[in-house]
Short mmCIF file of C-alpha atoms in Angstrom, two decimals:
data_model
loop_
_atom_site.label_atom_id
_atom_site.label_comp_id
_atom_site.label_asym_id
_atom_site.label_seq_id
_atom_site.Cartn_x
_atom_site.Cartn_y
_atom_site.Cartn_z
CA UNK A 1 -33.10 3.98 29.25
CA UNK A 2 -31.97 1.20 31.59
CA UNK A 3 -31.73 1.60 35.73
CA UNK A 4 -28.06 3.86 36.33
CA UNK A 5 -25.54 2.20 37.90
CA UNK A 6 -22.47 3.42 40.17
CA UNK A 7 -18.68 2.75 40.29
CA UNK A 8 -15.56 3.45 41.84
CA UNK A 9 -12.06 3.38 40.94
CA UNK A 10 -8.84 5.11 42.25
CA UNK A 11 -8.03 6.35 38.53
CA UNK A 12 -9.90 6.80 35.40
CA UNK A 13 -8.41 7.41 32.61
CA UNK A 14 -10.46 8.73 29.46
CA UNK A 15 -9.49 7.36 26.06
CA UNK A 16 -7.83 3.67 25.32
CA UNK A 17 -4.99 4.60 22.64
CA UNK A 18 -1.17 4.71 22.84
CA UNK A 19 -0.79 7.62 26.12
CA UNK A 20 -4.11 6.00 27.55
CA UNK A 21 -3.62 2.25 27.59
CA UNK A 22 0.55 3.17 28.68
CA UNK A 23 -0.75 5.18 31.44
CA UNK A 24 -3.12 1.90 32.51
CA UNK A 25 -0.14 -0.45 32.41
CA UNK A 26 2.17 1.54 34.76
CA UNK A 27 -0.34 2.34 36.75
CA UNK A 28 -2.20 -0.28 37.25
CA UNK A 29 0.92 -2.24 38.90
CA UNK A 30 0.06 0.31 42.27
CA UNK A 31 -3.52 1.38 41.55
CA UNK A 32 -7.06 0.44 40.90
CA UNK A 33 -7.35 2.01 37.17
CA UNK A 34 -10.24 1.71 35.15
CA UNK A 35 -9.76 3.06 31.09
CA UNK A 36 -12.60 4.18 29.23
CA UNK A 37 -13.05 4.55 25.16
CA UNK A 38 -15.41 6.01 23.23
CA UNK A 39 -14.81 3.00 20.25
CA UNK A 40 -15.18 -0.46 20.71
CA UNK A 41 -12.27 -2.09 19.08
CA UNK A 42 -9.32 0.24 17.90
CA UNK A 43 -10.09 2.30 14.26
CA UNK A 44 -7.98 1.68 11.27
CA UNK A 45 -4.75 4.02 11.47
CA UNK A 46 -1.59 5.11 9.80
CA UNK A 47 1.30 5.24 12.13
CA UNK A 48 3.96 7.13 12.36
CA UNK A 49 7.32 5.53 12.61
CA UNK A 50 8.38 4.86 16.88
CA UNK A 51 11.38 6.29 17.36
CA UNK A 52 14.50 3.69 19.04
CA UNK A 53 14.16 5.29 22.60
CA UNK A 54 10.29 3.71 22.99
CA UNK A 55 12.31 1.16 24.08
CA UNK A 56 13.01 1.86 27.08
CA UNK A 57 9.82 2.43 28.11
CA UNK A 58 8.77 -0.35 26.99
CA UNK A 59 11.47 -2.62 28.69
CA UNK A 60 10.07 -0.39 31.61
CA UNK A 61 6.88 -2.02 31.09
CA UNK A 62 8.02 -5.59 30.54
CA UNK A 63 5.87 -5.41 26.97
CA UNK A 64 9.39 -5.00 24.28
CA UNK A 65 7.93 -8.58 23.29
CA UNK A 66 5.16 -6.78 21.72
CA UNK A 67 7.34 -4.43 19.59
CA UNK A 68 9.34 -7.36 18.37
CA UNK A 69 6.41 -9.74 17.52
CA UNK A 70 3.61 -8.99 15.11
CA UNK A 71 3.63 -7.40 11.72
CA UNK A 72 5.26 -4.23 12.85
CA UNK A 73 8.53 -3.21 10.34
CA UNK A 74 12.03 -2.25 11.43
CA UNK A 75 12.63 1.42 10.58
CA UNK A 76 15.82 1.38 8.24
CA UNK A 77 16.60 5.16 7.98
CA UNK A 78 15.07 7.94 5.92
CA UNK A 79 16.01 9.84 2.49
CA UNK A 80 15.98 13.64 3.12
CA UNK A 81 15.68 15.81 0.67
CA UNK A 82 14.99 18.35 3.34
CA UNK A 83 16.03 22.02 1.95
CA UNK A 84 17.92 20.50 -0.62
CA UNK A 85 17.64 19.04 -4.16
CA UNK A 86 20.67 16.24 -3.01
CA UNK A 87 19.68 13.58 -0.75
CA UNK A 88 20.14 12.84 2.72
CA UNK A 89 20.56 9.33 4.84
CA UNK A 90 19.48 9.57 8.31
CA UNK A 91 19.47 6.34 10.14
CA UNK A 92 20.16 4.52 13.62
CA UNK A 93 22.54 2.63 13.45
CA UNK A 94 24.51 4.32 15.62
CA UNK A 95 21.71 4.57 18.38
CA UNK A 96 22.53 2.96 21.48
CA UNK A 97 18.45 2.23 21.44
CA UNK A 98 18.89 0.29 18.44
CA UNK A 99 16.27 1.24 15.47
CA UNK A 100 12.96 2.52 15.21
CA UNK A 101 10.04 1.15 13.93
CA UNK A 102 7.11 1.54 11.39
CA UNK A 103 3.83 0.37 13.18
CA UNK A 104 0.54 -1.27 12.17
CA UNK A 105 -1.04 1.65 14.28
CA UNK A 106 -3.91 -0.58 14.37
CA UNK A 107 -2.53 -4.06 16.05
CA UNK A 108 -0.19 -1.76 18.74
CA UNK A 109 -2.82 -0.31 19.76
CA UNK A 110 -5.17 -3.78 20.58
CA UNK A 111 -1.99 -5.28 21.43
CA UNK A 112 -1.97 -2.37 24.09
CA UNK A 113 -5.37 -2.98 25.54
CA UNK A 114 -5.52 -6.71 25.41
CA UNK A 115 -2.12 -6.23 27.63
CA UNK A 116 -4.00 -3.96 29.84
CA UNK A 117 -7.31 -6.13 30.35
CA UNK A 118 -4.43 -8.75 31.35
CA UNK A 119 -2.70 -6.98 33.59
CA UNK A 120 -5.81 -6.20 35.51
CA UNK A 121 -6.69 -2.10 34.72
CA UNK A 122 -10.73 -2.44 34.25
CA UNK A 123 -11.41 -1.93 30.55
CA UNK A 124 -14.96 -0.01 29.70
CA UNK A 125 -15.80 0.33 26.09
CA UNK A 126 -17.75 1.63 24.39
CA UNK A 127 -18.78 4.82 26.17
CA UNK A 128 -19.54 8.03 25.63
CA UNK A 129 -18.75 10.63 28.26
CA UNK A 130 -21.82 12.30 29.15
CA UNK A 131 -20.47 15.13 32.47
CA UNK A 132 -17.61 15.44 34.49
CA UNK A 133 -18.00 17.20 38.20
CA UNK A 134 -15.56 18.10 40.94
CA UNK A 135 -17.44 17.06 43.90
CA UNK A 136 -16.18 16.12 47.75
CA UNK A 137 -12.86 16.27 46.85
CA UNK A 138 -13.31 13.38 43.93
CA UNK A 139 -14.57 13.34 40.72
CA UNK A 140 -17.75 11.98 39.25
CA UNK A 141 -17.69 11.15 35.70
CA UNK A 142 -21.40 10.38 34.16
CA UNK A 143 -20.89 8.11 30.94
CA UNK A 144 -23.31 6.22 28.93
CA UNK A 145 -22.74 2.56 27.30
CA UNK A 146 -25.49 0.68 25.24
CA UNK A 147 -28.25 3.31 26.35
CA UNK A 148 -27.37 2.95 29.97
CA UNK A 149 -26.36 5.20 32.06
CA UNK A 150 -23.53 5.03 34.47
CA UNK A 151 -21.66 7.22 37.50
CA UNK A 152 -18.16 6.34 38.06
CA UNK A 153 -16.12 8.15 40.71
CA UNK A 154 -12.57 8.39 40.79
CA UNK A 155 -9.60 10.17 43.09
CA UNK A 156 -7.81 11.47 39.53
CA UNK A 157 -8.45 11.71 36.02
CA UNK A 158 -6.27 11.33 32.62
CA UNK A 159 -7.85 12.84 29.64
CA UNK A 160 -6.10 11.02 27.34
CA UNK A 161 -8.58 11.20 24.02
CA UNK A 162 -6.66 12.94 21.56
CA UNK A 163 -6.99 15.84 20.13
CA UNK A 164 -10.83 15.98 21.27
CA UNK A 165 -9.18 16.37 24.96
CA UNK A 166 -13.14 15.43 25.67
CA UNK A 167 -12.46 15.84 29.82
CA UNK A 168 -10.37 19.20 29.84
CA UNK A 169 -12.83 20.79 27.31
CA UNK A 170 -15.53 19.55 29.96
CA UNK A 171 -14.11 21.88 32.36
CA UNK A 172 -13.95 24.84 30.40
CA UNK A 173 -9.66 24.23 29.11
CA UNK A 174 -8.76 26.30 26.40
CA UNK A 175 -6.85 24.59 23.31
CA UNK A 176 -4.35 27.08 21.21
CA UNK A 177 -3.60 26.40 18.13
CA UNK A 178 -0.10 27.68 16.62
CA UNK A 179 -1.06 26.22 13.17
CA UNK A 180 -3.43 25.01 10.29
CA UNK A 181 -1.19 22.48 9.02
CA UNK A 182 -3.11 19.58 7.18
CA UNK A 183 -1.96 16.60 5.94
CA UNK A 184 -3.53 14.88 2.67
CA UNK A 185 -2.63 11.07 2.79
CA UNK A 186 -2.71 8.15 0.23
CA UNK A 187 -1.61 4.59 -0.04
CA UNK A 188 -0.57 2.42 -2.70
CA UNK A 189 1.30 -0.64 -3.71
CA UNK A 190 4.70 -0.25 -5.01
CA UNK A 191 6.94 -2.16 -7.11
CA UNK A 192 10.10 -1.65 -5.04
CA UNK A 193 11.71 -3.48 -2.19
CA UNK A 194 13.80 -0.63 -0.45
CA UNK A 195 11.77 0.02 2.77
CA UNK A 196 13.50 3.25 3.84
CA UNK A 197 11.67 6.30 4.77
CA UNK A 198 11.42 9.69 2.38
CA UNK A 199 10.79 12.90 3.25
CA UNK A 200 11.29 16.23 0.79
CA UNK A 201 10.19 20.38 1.68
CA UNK A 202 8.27 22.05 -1.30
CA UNK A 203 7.50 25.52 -1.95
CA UNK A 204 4.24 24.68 -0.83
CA UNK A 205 4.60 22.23 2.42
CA UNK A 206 6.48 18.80 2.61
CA UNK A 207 5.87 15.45 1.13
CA UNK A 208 6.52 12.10 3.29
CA UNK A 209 6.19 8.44 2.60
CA UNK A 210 6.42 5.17 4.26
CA UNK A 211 6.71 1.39 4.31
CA UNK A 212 3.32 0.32 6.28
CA UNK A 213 3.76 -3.28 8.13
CA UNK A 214 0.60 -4.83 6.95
CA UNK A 215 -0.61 -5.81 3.82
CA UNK A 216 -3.32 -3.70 2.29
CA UNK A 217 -6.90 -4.72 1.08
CA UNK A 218 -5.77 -5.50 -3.04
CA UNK A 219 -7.81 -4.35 -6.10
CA UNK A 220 -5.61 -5.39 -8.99
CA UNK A 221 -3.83 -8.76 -8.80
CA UNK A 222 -0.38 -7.68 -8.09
CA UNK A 223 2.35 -7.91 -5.08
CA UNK A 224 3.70 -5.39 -3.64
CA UNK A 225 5.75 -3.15 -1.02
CA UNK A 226 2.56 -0.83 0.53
CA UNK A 227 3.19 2.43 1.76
CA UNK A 228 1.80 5.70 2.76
CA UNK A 229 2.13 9.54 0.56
CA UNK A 230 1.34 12.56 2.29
CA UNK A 231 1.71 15.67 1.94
CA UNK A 232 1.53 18.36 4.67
CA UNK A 233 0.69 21.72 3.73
CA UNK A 234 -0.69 25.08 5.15
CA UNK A 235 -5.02 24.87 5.14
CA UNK A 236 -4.88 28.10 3.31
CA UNK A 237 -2.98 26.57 0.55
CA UNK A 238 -5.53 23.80 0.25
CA UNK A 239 -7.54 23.07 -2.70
CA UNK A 240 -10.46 21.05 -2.72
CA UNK A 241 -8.59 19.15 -5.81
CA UNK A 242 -5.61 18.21 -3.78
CA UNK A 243 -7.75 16.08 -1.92
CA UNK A 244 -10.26 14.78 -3.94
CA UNK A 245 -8.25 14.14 -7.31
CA UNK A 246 -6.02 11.03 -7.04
CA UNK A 247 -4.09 12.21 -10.05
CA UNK A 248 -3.87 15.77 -9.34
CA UNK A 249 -2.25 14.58 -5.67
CA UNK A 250 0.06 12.28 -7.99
CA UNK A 251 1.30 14.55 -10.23
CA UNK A 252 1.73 17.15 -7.26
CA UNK A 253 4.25 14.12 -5.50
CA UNK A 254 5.86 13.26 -8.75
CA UNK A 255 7.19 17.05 -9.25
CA UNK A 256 8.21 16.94 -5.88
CA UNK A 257 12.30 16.48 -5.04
CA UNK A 258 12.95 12.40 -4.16
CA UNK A 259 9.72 11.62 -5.08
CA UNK A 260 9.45 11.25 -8.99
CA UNK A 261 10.85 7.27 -9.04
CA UNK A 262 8.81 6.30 -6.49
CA UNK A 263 5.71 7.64 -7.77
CA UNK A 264 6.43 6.11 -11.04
CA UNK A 265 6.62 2.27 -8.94
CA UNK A 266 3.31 2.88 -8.17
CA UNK A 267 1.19 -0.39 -9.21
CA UNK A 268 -1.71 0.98 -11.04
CA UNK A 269 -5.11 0.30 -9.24
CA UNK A 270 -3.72 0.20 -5.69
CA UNK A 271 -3.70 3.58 -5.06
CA UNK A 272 -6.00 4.91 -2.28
CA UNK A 273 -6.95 8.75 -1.62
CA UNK A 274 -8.01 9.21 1.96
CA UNK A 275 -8.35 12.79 2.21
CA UNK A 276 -7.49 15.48 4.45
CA UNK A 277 -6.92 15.25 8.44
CA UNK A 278 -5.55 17.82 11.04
CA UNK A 279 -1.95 17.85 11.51
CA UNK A 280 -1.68 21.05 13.31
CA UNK A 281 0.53 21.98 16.57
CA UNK A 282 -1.80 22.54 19.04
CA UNK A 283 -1.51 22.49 23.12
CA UNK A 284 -3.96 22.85 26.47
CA UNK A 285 -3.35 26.06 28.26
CA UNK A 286 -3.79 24.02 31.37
CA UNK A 287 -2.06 20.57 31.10
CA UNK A 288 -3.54 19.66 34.30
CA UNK A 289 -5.00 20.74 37.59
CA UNK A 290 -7.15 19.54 40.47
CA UNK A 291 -6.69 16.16 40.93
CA UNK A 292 -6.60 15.66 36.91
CA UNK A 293 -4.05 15.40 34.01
CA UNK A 294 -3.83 15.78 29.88
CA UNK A 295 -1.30 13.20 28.45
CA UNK A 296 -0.46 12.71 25.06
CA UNK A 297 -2.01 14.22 22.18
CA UNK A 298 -5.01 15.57 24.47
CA UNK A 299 -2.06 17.75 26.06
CA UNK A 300 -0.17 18.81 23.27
CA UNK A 301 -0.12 17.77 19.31
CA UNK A 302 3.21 17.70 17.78
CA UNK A 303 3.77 18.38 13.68
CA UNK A 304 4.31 15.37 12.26
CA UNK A 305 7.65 16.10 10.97
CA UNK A 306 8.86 15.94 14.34
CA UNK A 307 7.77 11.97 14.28
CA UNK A 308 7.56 12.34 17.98
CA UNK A 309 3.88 12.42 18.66
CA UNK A 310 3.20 8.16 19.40
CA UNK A 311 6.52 8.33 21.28
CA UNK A 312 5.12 11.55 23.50
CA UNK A 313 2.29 9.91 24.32
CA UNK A 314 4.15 7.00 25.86
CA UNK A 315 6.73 9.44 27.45
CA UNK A 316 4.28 11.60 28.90
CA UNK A 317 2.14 9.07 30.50
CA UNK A 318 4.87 7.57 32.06
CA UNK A 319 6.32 11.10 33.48
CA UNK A 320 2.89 11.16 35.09
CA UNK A 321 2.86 8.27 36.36
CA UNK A 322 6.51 8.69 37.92
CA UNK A 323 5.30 11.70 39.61
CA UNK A 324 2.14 10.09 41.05
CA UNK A 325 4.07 7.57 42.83
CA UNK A 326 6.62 9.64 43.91
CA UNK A 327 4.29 12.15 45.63
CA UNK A 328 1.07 9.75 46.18
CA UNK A 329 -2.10 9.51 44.83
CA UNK A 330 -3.62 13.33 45.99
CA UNK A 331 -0.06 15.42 46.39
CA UNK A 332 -1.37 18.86 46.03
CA UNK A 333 1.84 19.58 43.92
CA UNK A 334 1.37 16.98 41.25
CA UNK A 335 -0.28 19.17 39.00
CA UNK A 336 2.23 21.81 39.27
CA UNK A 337 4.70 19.74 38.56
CA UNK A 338 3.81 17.80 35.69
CA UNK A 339 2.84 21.45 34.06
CA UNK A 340 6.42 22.24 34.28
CA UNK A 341 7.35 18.89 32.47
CA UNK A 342 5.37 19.35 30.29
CA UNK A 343 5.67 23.16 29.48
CA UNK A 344 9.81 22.43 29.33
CA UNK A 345 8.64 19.53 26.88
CA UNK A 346 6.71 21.47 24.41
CA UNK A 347 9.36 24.84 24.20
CA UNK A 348 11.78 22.22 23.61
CA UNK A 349 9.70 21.09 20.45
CA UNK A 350 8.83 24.73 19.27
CA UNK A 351 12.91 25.78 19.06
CA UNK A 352 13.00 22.11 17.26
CA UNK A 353 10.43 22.68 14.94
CA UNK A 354 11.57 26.69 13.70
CA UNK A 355 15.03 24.94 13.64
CA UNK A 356 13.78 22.32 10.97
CA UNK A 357 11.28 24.94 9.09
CA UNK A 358 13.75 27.48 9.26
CA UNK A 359 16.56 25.54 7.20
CA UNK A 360 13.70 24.79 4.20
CA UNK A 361 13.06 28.36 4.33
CA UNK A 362 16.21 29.07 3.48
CA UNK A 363 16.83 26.61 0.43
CA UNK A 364 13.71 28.02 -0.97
#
């Protein structure tokens, strides 16, 4: 292994997605910042659609140009067949943000760091955190790029990498888990031009699609509207043939309210079964404490019926970094505070979320 080197920064902030890279930008305008990642360039991702109040924070951050430009889609509304067998039309058009949008996950997200190299927040990737130590009232963060090893010390830390929270597990944070939702996803090409939303409850979980911005890689010669299927359901309930069989996952969606025309535009060939991920509600007992902070998903992990969790991790990062420079950089009460924000935050989505399950329970 190469000779160890040693840096210093006022702020390091672990993990270069959405809550990292908007934690960088603020920051960065009144700090030295330096944003680690464990993956060179950004992984291929699904969004979620951004909901119309992003921006603001984006206006906040002088980046809306990066919203409007690109491949990203204007959300037009959603079809709910949410605890009922009639349809729904939720949209924005009265919003005073305006509408929403459906992301390439993918191109925000490098959009977000190439921003961030630009605005001057040191950009370190890829690395793979190694130990994390409180010591002399700083911490020193031991990371290793390219088989070299590396000390950076910092005044604060964000852990913002996900789910993983890689940082706060480092120091012994426990993660509860109120769930063991999963979410089986699949893409496809579609012979329709409507680009709303669709979301329906089962007896057995809830089925969502999607317009996705970009075009998808082809294997029949055919053009058309790609989107995302999933279906979120209870890991209990899962069967290794719900994700595994493209047909069986299909024929599941086609039984399911909203769902049967759409399935039926499907253009044979195109469609894609990617399996099972985690889509559980999860949350840090300790959002933050000495001198460090959880944003984003590393702090809590919404449902993704609540479509909030891309627009949390903006709105989290910049509630932190309101309060650090309010308070200063090393404000004994920072901490505190920010665990109230972000305790008020997540009760808020709890009563949310019983609200919304609670009204499919009852149409069952």
């Amino acid at each position: 292994m190469c000779a160890e080197t040693t840096k210093r920064t006022q702020i390091a902030i672990i993990g270069a997605g959405i809550a990292g890279c908007t934690a960088a930008l603020a920051l960065a305008k009144h700090f030295d910042v330096t944003l680690l990642d464990k993956h060179i360039q950004v992984s291929n991702k699904v969004g979620e659609c951004l909901p119309p109040a992003a921006r603001r924070i984006l206006k906040q951050l002088h980046i809306e140009h990066l919203i409007d430009n690109g491949p990203h889609l204007i959300s037009q509304g959603m079809v709910s067949y949410w605890g009922s067998t009639q349809p729904t039309i939720v949209d924005n058009l009265r919003n005073p943000d305006g509408l929403g949008w459906h992301l390439d996950r993918r191109h925000f997200e490098s959009q977000l760091r190439a921003q961030a190299k630009q605005t001057g927040v040191h950009c370190i990737y890829p690395v793979q955190l190694v130990t994390s130590n409180y010591i002399n009232q700083q911490w020193q963060i031991e990371y290793q790029q390219y088989q070299k090893k590396h000390t950076l010390y910092a005044d604060i830390v964000i852990d913002a990498s996900g789910r993983h929270c890689v940082f706060a597990r480092q120091q012994g944070v426990v993660r509860k888990q109120l769930d063991k939702l999963m979410s089986i996803w699949l893409t496809a090409q579609f012979n329709i031009s409507k680009s709303m939303a669709l979301i329906a409850s089962s007896d057995k979980g809830w089925w969502y699609s999607a317009p996705l911005p970009s075009q998808m890689p082809q294997s029949v010669n055919a053009i058309g509207l790609p989107r995302v299927v999933s279906w979120q359901l209870n890991a209990q309930q899962l069967q290794k043939n719900d994700y595994k069989n493209t047909d069986a996952f299909l024929q599941k969606a086609h039984q399911t309210n909203g769902f049967r025309t759409l399935i039926e535009q499907i253009i044979p060939g195109s469609e894609v079964l990617h399996g099972v991920v985690a889509a559980n509600t999860s949350k840090l007992e300790q959002v933050a404490d000495k001198q460090w902070f959880a944003i984003g998903d590393a702090a809590m992990s919404f449902d993704p019926l609540s479509s909030q969790g891309m627009f949390n991790a903006m709105a989290s990062a910049i509630q932190l970094t309101d309060l650090i420079k309010n308070n200063g950089l090393l404000h004994n009460d920072t901490p505190s505070q920010f665990q109230l924000q972000m305790d008020a935050i997540w009760q808020q989505y709890l009563n949310h979320r019983n609200l919304y399950y609670a009204q499919a329970d009852m149409a069952c």
